[in-house]
Amino acid sequence: ALVRFVVNQCAGRIHVATGANNLPAIRLYESLGFELAGRFETPDGVAMVAYRREGSTERTPDEASGG
């Protein structure tokens, strides 16, 4: 719910990152229109993926209200 709210309210580019094996988060981001921006490892060796989404100033009333 929080990610959907932010996506609906933000007119700019949104960046997110999650663990490369966190399939529920990856599916959520992709379902909301995020595109893979890159892969990286933390200093501790944790594999991560980064996603980005271009925000839109044009939202339907339903989208703007979180529906």
PDB file of C-alpha atoms in Angstrom:
ATOM      1  CA  ALA A   1       0.000   0.000   0.000  1.00  0.00           C
ATOM      2  CA  LEU A   2       2.812   2.435   0.812  1.00  0.00           C
ATOM      3  CA  VAL A   3       4.622   1.854  -2.485  1.00  0.00           C
ATOM      4  CA  ARG A   4       1.397   2.373  -4.441  1.00  0.00           C
ATOM      5  CA  PHE A   5       0.705   5.592  -2.514  1.00  0.00           C
ATOM      6  CA  VAL A   6       4.179   6.983  -3.242  1.00  0.00           C
ATOM      7  CA  VAL A   7       3.958   6.026  -6.923  1.00  0.00           C
ATOM      8  CA  ASN A   8       0.575   7.759  -7.219  1.00  0.00           C
ATOM      9  CA  GLN A   9       1.783  10.921  -5.471  1.00  0.00           C
ATOM     10  CA  CYS A  10       5.217  11.318  -7.048  1.00  0.00           C
ATOM     11  CA  ALA A  11       5.659  13.200 -10.300  1.00  0.00           C
ATOM     12  CA  GLY A  12       9.398  12.535 -10.506  1.00  0.00           C
ATOM     13  CA  ARG A  13      11.639   9.550 -10.957  1.00  0.00           C
ATOM     14  CA  ILE A  14      11.463   6.935  -8.201  1.00  0.00           C
ATOM     15  CA  HIS A  15      14.377   4.632  -7.344  1.00  0.00           C
ATOM     16  CA  VAL A  16      14.063   1.500  -5.228  1.00  0.00           C
ATOM     17  CA  ALA A  17      16.362  -1.399  -4.405  1.00  0.00           C
ATOM     18  CA  THR A  18      15.821  -4.816  -2.886  1.00  0.00           C
ATOM     19  CA  GLY A  19      17.602  -8.088  -2.441  1.00  0.00           C
ATOM     20  CA  ALA A  20      18.062  -9.963  -5.708  1.00  0.00           C
ATOM     21  CA  ASN A  21      16.247 -12.969  -4.217  1.00  0.00           C
ATOM     22  CA  ASN A  22      13.294 -10.978  -2.848  1.00  0.00           C
ATOM     23  CA  LEU A  23      10.835 -12.167  -5.485  1.00  0.00           C
ATOM     24  CA  PRO A  24       7.685 -10.717  -3.836  1.00  0.00           C
ATOM     25  CA  ALA A  25       9.209  -7.217  -3.840  1.00  0.00           C
ATOM     26  CA  ILE A  26      10.516  -7.618  -7.401  1.00  0.00           C
ATOM     27  CA  ARG A  27       7.082  -8.726  -8.611  1.00  0.00           C
ATOM     28  CA  LEU A  28       5.443  -5.780  -6.844  1.00  0.00           C
ATOM     29  CA  TYR A  29       7.833  -3.224  -8.349  1.00  0.00           C
ATOM     30  CA  GLU A  30       7.459  -4.694 -11.838  1.00  0.00           C
ATOM     31  CA  SER A  31       3.653  -4.760 -11.514  1.00  0.00           C
ATOM     32  CA  LEU A  32       3.769  -1.035 -10.717  1.00  0.00           C
ATOM     33  CA  GLY A  33       5.777  -0.227 -13.839  1.00  0.00           C
ATOM     34  CA  PHE A  34       9.295  -0.171 -12.410  1.00  0.00           C
ATOM     35  CA  GLU A  35      12.093  -1.184 -14.772  1.00  0.00           C
ATOM     36  CA  LEU A  36      15.337  -2.892 -13.836  1.00  0.00           C
ATOM     37  CA  ALA A  37      18.053  -0.242 -13.539  1.00  0.00           C
ATOM     38  CA  GLY A  38      20.960  -2.396 -12.430  1.00  0.00           C
ATOM     39  CA  ARG A  39      22.442  -5.018 -10.171  1.00  0.00           C
ATOM     40  CA  PHE A  40      25.046  -4.535  -7.464  1.00  0.00           C
ATOM     41  CA  GLU A  41      26.488  -6.054  -4.314  1.00  0.00           C
ATOM     42  CA  THR A  42      26.709  -4.472  -0.901  1.00  0.00           C
ATOM     43  CA  PRO A  43      30.138  -4.376   0.799  1.00  0.00           C
ATOM     44  CA  ASP A  44      28.985  -7.459   2.737  1.00  0.00           C
ATOM     45  CA  GLY A  45      28.364  -9.355  -0.506  1.00  0.00           C
ATOM     46  CA  VAL A  46      24.557  -9.175  -0.579  1.00  0.00           C
ATOM     47  CA  ALA A  47      23.240  -9.278  -4.162  1.00  0.00           C
ATOM     48  CA  MET A  48      20.839  -6.398  -4.847  1.00  0.00           C
ATOM     49  CA  VAL A  49      18.724  -5.178  -7.747  1.00  0.00           C
ATOM     50  CA  ALA A  50      17.775  -1.563  -8.391  1.00  0.00           C
ATOM     51  CA  TYR A  51      14.611  -0.439 -10.141  1.00  0.00           C
ATOM     52  CA  ARG A  52      13.395   2.927 -11.368  1.00  0.00           C
ATOM     53  CA  ARG A  53      10.127   4.361 -12.554  1.00  0.00           C
ATOM     54  CA  GLU A  54       9.403   7.620 -14.247  1.00  0.00           C
ATOM     55  CA  GLY A  55       6.696   9.474 -12.370  1.00  0.00           C
ATOM     56  CA  SER A  56       3.741  10.958 -14.158  1.00  0.00           C
ATOM     57  CA  THR A  57       1.877  14.165 -13.548  1.00  0.00           C
ATOM     58  CA  GLU A  58      -1.076  12.674 -15.426  1.00  0.00           C
ATOM     59  CA  ARG A  59      -3.077  10.372 -13.158  1.00  0.00           C
ATOM     60  CA  THR A  60      -6.652   9.264 -13.385  1.00  0.00           C
ATOM     61  CA  PRO A  61      -8.821  10.267 -10.401  1.00  0.00           C
ATOM     62  CA  ASP A  62      -8.877   6.617  -9.356  1.00  0.00           C
ATOM     63  CA  GLU A  63      -5.061   6.414  -9.385  1.00  0.00           C
ATOM     64  CA  ALA A  64      -4.688   9.689  -7.520  1.00  0.00           C
ATOM     65  CA  SER A  65      -6.968   8.456  -4.734  1.00  0.00           C
ATOM     66  CA  GLY A  66      -5.027   5.205  -4.383  1.00  0.00           C
ATOM     67  CA  GLY A  67      -7.670   3.010  -6.043  1.00  0.00           C
TER      68      GLY A  67
END
